[in-house]
mmCIF file of C-alpha atoms in Angstrom:
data_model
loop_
_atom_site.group_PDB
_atom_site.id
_atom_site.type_symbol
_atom_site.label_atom_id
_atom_site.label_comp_id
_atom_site.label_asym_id
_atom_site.label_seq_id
_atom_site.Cartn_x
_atom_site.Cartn_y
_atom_site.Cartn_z
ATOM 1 C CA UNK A 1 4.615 -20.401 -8.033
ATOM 2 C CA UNK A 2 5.131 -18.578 -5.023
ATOM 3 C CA UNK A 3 3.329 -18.779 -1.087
ATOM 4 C CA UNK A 4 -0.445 -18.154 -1.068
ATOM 5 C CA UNK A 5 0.381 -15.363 1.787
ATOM 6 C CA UNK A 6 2.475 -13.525 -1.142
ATOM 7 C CA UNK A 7 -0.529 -13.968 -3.753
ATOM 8 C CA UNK A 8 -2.464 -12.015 -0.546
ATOM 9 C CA UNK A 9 -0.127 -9.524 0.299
ATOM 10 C CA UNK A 10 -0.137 -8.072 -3.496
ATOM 11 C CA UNK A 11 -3.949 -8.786 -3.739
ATOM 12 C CA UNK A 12 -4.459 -6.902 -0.785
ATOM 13 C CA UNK A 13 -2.257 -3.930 -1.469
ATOM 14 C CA UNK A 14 -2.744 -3.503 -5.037
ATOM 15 C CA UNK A 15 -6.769 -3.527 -4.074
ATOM 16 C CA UNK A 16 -5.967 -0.583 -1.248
ATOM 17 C CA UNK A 17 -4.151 1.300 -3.744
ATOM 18 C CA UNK A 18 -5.933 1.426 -6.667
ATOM 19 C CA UNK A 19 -9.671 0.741 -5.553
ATOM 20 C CA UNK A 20 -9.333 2.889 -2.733
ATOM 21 C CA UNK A 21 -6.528 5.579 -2.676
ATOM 22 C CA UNK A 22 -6.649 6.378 -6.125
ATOM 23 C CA UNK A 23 -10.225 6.926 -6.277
ATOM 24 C CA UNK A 24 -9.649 10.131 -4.510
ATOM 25 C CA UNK A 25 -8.584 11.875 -8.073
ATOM 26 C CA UNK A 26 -11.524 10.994 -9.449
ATOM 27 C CA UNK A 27 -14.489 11.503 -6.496
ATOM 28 C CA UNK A 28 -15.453 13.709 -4.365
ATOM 29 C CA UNK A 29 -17.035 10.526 -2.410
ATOM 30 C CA UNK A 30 -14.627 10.388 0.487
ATOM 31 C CA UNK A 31 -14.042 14.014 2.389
ATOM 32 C CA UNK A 32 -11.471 14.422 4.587
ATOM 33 C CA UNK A 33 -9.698 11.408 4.085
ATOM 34 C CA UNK A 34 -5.845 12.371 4.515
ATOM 35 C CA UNK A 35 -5.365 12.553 8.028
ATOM 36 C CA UNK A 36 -2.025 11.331 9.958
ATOM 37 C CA UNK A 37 -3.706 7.916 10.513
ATOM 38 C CA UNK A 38 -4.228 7.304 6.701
ATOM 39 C CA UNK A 39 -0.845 8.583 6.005
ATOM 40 C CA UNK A 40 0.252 6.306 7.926
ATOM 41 C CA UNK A 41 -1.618 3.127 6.193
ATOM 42 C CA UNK A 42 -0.687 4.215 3.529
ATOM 43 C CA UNK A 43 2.842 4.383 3.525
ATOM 44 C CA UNK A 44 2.724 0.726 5.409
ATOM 45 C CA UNK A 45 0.466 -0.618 2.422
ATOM 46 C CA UNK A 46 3.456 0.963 -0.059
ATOM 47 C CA UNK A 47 6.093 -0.629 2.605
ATOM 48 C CA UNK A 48 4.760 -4.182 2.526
ATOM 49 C CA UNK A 49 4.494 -4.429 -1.589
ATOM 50 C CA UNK A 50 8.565 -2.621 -1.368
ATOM 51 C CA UNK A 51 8.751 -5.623 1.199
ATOM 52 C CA UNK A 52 7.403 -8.554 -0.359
ATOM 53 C CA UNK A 53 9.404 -7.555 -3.862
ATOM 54 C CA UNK A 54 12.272 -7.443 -1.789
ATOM 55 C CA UNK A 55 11.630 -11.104 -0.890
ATOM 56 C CA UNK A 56 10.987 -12.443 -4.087
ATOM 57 C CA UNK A 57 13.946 -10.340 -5.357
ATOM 58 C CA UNK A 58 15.786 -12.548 -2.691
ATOM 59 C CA UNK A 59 13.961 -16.559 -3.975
ATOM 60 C CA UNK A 60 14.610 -15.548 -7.515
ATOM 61 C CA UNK A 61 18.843 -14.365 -7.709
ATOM 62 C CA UNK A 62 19.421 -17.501 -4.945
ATOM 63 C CA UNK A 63 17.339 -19.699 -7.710
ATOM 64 C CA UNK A 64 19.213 -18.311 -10.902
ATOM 65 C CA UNK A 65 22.460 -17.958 -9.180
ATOM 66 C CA UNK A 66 23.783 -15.430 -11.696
ATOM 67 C CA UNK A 67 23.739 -11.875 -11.673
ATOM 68 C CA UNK A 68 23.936 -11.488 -15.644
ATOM 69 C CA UNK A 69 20.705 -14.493 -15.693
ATOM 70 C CA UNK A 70 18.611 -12.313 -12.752
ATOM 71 C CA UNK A 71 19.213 -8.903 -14.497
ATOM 72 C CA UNK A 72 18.456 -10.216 -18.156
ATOM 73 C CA UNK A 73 15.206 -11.924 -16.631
ATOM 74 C CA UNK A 74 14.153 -8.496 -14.941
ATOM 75 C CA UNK A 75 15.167 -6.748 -17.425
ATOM 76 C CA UNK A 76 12.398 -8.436 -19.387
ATOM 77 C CA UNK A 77 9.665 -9.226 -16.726
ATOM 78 C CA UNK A 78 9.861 -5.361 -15.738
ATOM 79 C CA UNK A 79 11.448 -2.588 -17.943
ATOM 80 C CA UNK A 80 9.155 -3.421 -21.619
ATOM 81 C CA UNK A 81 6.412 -2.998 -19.538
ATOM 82 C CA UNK A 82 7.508 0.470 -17.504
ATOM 83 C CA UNK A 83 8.473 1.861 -20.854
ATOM 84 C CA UNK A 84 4.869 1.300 -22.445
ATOM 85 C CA UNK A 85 2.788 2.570 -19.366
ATOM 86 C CA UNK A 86 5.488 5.980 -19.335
ATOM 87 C CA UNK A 87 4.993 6.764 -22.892
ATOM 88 C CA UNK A 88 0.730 6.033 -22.188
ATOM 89 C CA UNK A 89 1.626 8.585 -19.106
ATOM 90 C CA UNK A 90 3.218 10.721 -21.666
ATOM 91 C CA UNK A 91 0.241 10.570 -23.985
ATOM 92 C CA UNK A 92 -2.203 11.857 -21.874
ATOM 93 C CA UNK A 93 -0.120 14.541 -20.250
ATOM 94 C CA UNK A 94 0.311 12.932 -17.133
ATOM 95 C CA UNK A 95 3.908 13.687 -18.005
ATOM 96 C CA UNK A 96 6.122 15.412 -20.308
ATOM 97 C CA UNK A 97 8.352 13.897 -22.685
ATOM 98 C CA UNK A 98 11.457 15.528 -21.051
ATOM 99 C CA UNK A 99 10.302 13.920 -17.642
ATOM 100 C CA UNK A 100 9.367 10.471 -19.595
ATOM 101 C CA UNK A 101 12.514 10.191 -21.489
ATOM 102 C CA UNK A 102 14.445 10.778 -18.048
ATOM 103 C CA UNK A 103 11.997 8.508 -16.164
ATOM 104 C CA UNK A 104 13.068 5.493 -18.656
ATOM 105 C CA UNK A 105 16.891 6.176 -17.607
ATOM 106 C CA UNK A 106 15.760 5.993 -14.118
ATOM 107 C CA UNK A 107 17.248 9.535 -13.524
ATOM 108 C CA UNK A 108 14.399 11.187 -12.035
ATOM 109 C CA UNK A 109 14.713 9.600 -8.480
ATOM 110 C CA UNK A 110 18.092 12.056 -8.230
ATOM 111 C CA UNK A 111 17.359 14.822 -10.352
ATOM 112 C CA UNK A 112 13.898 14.962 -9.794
ATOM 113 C CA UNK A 113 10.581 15.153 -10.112
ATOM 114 C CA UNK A 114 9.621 11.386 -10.424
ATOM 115 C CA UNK A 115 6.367 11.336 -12.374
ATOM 116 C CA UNK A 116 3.047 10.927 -10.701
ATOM 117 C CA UNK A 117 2.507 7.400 -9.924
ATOM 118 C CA UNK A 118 4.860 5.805 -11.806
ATOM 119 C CA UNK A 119 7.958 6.743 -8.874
ATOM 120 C CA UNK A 120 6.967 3.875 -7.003
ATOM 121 C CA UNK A 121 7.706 1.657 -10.159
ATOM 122 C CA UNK A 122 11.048 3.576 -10.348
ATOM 123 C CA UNK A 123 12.063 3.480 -6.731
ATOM 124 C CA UNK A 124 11.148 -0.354 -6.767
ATOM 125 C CA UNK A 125 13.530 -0.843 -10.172
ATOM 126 C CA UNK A 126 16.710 0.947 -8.613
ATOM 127 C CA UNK A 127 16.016 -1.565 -5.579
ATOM 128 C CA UNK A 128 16.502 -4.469 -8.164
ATOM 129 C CA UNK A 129 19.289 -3.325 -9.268
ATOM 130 C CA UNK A 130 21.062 -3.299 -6.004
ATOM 131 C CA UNK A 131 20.460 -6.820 -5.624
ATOM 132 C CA UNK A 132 23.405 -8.757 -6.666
ATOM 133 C CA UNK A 133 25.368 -6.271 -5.192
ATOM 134 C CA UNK A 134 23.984 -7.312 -2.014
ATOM 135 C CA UNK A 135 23.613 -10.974 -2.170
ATOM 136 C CA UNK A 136 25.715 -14.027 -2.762
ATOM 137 C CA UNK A 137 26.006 -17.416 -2.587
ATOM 138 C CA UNK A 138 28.222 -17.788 0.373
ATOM 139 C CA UNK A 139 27.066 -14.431 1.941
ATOM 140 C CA UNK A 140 26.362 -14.395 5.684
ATOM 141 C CA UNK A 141 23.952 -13.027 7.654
ATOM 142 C CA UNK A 142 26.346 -10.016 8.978
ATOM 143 C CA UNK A 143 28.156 -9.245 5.950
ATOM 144 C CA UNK A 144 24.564 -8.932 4.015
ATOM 145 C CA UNK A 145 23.645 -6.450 7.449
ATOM 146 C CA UNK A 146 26.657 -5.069 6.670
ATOM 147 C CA UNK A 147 26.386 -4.389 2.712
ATOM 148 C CA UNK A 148 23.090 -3.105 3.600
ATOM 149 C CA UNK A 149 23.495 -1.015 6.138
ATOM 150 C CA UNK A 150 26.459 0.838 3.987
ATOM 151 C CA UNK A 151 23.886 0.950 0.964
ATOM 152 C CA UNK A 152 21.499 2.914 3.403
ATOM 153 C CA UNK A 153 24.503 5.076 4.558
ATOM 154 C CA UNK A 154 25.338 5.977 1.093
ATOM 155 C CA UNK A 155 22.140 6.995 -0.189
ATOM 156 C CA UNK A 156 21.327 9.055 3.160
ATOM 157 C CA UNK A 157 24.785 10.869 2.252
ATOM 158 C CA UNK A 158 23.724 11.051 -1.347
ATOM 159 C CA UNK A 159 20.567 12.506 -0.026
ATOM 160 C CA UNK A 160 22.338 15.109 2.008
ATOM 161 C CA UNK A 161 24.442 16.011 -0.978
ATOM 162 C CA UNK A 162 21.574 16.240 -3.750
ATOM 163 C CA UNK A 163 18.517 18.251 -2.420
ATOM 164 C CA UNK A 164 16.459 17.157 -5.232
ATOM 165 C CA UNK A 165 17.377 13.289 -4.792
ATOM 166 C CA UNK A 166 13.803 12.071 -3.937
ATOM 167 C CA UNK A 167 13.758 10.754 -0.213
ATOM 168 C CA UNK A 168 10.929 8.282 -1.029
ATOM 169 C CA UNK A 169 13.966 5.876 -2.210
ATOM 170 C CA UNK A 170 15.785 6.068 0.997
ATOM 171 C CA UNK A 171 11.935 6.184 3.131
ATOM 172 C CA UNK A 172 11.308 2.792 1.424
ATOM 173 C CA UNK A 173 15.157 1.031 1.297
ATOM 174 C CA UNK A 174 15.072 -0.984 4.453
ATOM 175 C CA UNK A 175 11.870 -2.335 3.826
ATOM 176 C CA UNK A 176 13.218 -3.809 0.743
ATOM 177 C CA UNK A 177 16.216 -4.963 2.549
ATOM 178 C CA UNK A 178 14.149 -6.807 5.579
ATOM 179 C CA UNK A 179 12.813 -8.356 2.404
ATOM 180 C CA UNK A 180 15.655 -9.209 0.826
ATOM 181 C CA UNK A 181 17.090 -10.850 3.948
ATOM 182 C CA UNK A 182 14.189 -13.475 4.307
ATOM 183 C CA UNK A 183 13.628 -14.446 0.845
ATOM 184 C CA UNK A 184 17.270 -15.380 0.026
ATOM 185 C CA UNK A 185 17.876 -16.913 2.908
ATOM 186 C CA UNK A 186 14.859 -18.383 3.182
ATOM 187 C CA UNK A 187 13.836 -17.792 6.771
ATOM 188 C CA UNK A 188 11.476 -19.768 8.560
ATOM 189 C CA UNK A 189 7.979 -17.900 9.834
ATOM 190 C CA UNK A 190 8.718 -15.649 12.971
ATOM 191 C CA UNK A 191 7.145 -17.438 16.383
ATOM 192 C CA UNK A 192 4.636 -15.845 18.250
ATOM 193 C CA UNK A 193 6.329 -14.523 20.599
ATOM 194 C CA UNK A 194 8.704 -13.195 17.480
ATOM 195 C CA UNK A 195 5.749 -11.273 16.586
ATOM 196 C CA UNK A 196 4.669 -10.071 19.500
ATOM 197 C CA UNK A 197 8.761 -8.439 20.039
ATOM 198 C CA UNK A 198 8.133 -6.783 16.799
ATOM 199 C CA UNK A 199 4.777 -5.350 17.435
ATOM 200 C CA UNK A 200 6.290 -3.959 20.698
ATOM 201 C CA UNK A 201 9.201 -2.230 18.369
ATOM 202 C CA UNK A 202 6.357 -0.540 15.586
ATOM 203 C CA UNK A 203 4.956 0.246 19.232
ATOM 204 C CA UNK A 204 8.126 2.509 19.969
ATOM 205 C CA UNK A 205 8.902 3.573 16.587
ATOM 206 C CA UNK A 206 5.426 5.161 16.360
ATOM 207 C CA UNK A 207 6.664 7.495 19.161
ATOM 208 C CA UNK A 208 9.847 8.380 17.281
ATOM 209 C CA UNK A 209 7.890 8.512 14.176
ATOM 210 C CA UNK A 210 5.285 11.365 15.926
ATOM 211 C CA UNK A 211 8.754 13.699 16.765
ATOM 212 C CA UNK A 212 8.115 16.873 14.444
ATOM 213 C CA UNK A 213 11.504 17.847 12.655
ATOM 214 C CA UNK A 214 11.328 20.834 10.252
ATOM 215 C CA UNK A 215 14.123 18.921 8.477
ATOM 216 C CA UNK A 216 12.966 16.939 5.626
ATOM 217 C CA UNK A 217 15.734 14.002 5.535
ATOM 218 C CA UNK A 218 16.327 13.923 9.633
ATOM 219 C CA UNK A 219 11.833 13.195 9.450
ATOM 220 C CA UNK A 220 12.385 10.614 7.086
ATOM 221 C CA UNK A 221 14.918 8.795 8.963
ATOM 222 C CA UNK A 222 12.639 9.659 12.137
ATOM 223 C CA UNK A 223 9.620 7.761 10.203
ATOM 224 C CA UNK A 224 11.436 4.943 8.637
ATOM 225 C CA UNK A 225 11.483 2.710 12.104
ATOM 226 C CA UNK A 226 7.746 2.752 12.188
ATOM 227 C CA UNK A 227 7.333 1.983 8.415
ATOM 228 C CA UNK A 228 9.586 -0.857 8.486
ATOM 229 C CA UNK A 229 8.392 -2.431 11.525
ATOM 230 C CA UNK A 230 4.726 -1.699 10.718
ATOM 231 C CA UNK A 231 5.529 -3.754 6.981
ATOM 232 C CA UNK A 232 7.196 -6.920 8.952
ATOM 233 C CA UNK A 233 4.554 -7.132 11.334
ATOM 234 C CA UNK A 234 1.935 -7.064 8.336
ATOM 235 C CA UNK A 235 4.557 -9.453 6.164
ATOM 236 C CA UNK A 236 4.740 -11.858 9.284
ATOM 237 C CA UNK A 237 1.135 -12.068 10.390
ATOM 238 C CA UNK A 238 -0.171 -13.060 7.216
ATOM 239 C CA UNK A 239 2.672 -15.403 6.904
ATOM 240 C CA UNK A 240 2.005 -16.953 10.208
ATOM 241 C CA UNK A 241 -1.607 -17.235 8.930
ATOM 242 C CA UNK A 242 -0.934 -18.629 5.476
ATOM 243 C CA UNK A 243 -3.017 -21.841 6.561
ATOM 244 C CA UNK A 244 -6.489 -20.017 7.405
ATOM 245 C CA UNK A 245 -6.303 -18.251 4.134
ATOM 246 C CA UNK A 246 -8.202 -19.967 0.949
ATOM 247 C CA UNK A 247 -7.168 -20.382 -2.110
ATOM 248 C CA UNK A 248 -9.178 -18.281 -4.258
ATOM 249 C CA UNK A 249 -8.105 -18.063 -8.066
ATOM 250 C CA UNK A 250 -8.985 -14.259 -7.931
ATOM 251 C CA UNK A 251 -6.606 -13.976 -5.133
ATOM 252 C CA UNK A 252 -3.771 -15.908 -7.291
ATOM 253 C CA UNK A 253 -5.671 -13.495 -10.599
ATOM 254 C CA UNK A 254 -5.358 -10.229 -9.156
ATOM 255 C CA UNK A 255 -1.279 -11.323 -7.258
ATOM 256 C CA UNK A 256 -0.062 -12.206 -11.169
ATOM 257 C CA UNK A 257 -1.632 -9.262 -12.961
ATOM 258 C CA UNK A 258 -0.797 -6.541 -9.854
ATOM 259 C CA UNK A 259 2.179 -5.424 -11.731
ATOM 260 C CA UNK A 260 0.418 -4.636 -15.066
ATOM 261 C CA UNK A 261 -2.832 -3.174 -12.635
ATOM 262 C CA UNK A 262 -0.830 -0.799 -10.964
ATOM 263 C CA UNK A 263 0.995 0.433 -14.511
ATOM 264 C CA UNK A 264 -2.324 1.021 -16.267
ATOM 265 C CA UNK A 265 -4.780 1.560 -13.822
ATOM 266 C CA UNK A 266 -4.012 5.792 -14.440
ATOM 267 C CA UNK A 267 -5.010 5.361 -18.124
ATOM 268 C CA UNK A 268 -7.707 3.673 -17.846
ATOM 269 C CA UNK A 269 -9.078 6.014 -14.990
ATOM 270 C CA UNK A 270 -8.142 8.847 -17.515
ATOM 271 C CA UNK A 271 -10.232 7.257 -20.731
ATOM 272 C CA UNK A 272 -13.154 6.590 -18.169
ATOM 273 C CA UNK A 273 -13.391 10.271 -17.091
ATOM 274 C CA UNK A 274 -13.549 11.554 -21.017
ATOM 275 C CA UNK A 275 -16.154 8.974 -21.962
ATOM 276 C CA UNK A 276 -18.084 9.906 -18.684
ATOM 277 C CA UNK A 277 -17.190 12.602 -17.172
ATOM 278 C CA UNK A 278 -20.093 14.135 -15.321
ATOM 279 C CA UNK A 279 -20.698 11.372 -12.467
ATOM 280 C CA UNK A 280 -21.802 12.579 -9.489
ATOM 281 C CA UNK A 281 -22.439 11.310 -5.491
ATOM 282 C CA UNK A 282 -23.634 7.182 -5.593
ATOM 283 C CA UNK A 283 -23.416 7.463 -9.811
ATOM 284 C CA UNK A 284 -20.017 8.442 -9.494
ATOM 285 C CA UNK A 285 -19.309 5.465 -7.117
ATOM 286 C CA UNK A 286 -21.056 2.787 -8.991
ATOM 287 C CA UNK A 287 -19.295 4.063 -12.025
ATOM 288 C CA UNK A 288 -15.746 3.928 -10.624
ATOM 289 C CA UNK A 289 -16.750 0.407 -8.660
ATOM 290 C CA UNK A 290 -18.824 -1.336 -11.280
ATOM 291 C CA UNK A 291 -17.137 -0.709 -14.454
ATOM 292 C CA UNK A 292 -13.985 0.687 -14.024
ATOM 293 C CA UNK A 293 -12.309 -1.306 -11.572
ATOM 294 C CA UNK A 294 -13.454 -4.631 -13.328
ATOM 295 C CA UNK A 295 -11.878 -3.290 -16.517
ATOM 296 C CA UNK A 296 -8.868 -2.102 -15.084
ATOM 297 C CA UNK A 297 -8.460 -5.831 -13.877
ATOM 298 C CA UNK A 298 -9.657 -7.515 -16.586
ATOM 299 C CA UNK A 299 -7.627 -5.561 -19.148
ATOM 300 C CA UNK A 300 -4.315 -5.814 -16.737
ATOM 301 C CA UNK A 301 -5.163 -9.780 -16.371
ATOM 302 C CA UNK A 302 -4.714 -9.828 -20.336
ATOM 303 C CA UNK A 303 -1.695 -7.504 -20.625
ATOM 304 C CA UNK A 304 -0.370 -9.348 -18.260
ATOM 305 C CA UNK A 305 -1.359 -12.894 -20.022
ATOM 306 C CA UNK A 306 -0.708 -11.640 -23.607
ATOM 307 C CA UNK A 307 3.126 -10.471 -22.638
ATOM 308 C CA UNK A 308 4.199 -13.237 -21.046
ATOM 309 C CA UNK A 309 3.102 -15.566 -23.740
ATOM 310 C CA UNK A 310 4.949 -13.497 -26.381
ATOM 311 C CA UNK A 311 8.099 -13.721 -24.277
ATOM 312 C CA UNK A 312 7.712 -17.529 -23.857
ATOM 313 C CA UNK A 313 7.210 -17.644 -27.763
ATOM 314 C CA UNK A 314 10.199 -15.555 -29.055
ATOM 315 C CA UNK A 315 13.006 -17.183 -26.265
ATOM 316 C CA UNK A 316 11.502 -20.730 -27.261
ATOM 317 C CA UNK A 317 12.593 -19.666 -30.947
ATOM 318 C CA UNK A 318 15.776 -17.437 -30.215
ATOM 319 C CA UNK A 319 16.814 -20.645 -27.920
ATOM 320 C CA UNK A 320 15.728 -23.148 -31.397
ATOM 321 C CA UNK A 321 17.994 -20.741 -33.281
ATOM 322 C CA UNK A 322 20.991 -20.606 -31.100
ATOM 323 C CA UNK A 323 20.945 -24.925 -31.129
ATOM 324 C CA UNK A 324 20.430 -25.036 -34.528
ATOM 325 C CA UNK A 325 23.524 -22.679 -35.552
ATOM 326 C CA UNK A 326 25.569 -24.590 -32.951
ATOM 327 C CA UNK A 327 24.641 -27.954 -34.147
ATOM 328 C CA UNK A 328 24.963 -26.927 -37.891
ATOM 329 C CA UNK A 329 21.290 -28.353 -38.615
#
């Protein structure tokens, strides 16, 4: 449905995330891995996805054209989903129930603490929502800078007013935005020399990004530059390279069933530890590697499959039932 570069970027990041960065709860295989370098990939792997959501966020409310149409077909793609992975969270005490039930309100982000994993799902849903407050049909370029740069404003205030508002949401906002901005209005791939202008700007950033602050919110502003810059340059690249890349079904496989991967990867990570638990050095590896990654994959691919085919069925037949009451049949 969407650009093979997209299918890529979600691949890609979803793979870094859970085959690689999450495999640090669960071996002792990789020593010394969080340095300032991988903090740094890291949070431009989390900016890219926040990125490329905010672009599709921006195709999908130009294509339905309604704000009550994009937030009922969220609503559905998204929340059913969140609200089965939290109570799975819930069930094998990667959270409490207090913290669940307040996670499903989305009330966590301000009054804190988002639950372990899951926050990025969270953060990414209170973007969506923002959405058609941002966008419209006849919006221009400066007035959607200008929405946007007052949505950042408020949440830094909000931030400065709430000390347990998590900063992760306001670390992560203009990503989303920069996102936002290309996919609804559908800009054309950045030129090389385009490119090259915004590699010389992560360039800078990285400078401001290395100033040490001992306050918490003026560091994240000090950091954001060099994350959001860091996610375009990614975001731009592979779009500039879209027609070197092949098309690989378990490219397209792993970009459809990311969301589902990313909600249940923690469970199944938590069932594979009980049922094996004493996996040491290259056992421990092969373990994680050879059966539960495929798994996790596999078993997303058919969440993934099985949901969407149960929506399709029940709006097919509420849709039959709303033409046959109007039509008296």
């Amino acid at each position: 449905m969407f650009e093979k570069n997209i299918d890529y970027l979600k691949a890609g990041c979803m793979l870094f995330i859970v085959a690689y960065v999450h495999l640090f709860n669960y071996t002792d295989a990789f020593p010394g891995h969080m340095t300032l370098l991988f903090e740094k990939l890291l949070s431009t792997v989390l900016g890219v996805f926040v990125l490329v959501s905010g672009y599709l966020s921006g195709l999908r409310y130009t294509r339905d054209g309604s704000p009550i149409i994009y937030y009922k077909k969220r609503l559905i793609r998204i929340y059913p989903l969140f609200v089965i992975s939290m109570l799975l969270f819930c069930m094998i005490g990667m959270v409490t129930w207090s913290e669940c039930m307040q996670s499903l309100w989305l009330v966590t982000v301000i009054k804190g603490p988002l639950p372990y994993t899951l926050w990025f799902v969270i953060v990414l849903m209170i973007y969506t929502l923002t959405t058609p407050l941002l966008l419209s049909r006849d919006l221009g370029s400066f007035d959607f800078t200008l929405r946007s740069f007052l949505l950042f404003l408020f949440v830094l205030v909000l931030a400065t007013m709430l000390p347990t508002l998590d900063l992760r949401l306001l670390k992560y906002l203009p990503c989303f935005l920069c996102g936002l901005f290309v996919g609804s209005k559908k800009r054309s791939v950045l030129t090389g020399n385009q490119i090259v202008m915004l590699v010389r700007l992560y360039l800078i950033s990285v400078i401001l990004s290395l100033i040490d602050v001992e306050n918490l919110i003026v560091d994240t502003v000090l950091q954001i530059p060099q994350l959001t810059f860091s996610a375009l340059v990614v975001f731009e690249v592979v779009r500039k390279c879209e027609s070197l890349l092949p098309s690989l079904s378990v490219i397209r496989t792993l970009s459809y069933s990311s969301f589902c991967i990313y909600l249940c990867h923690r469970p199944v990570f938590h069932v594979g530890e009980v049922i094996y638990p004493s996996t040491t050095g290259i056992t421990q590896i092969l373990y994680l590697y050879l059966v539960m990654i495929p798994v996790i994959f596999c078993l997303s691919y058919a969440i993934q499959k099985l949901y969407d085919r149960s929506v399709s069925y029940f709006v097919s037949h509420a849709n039959m039932l709303v033409y046959i009451e109007k039509n008296k049949i």
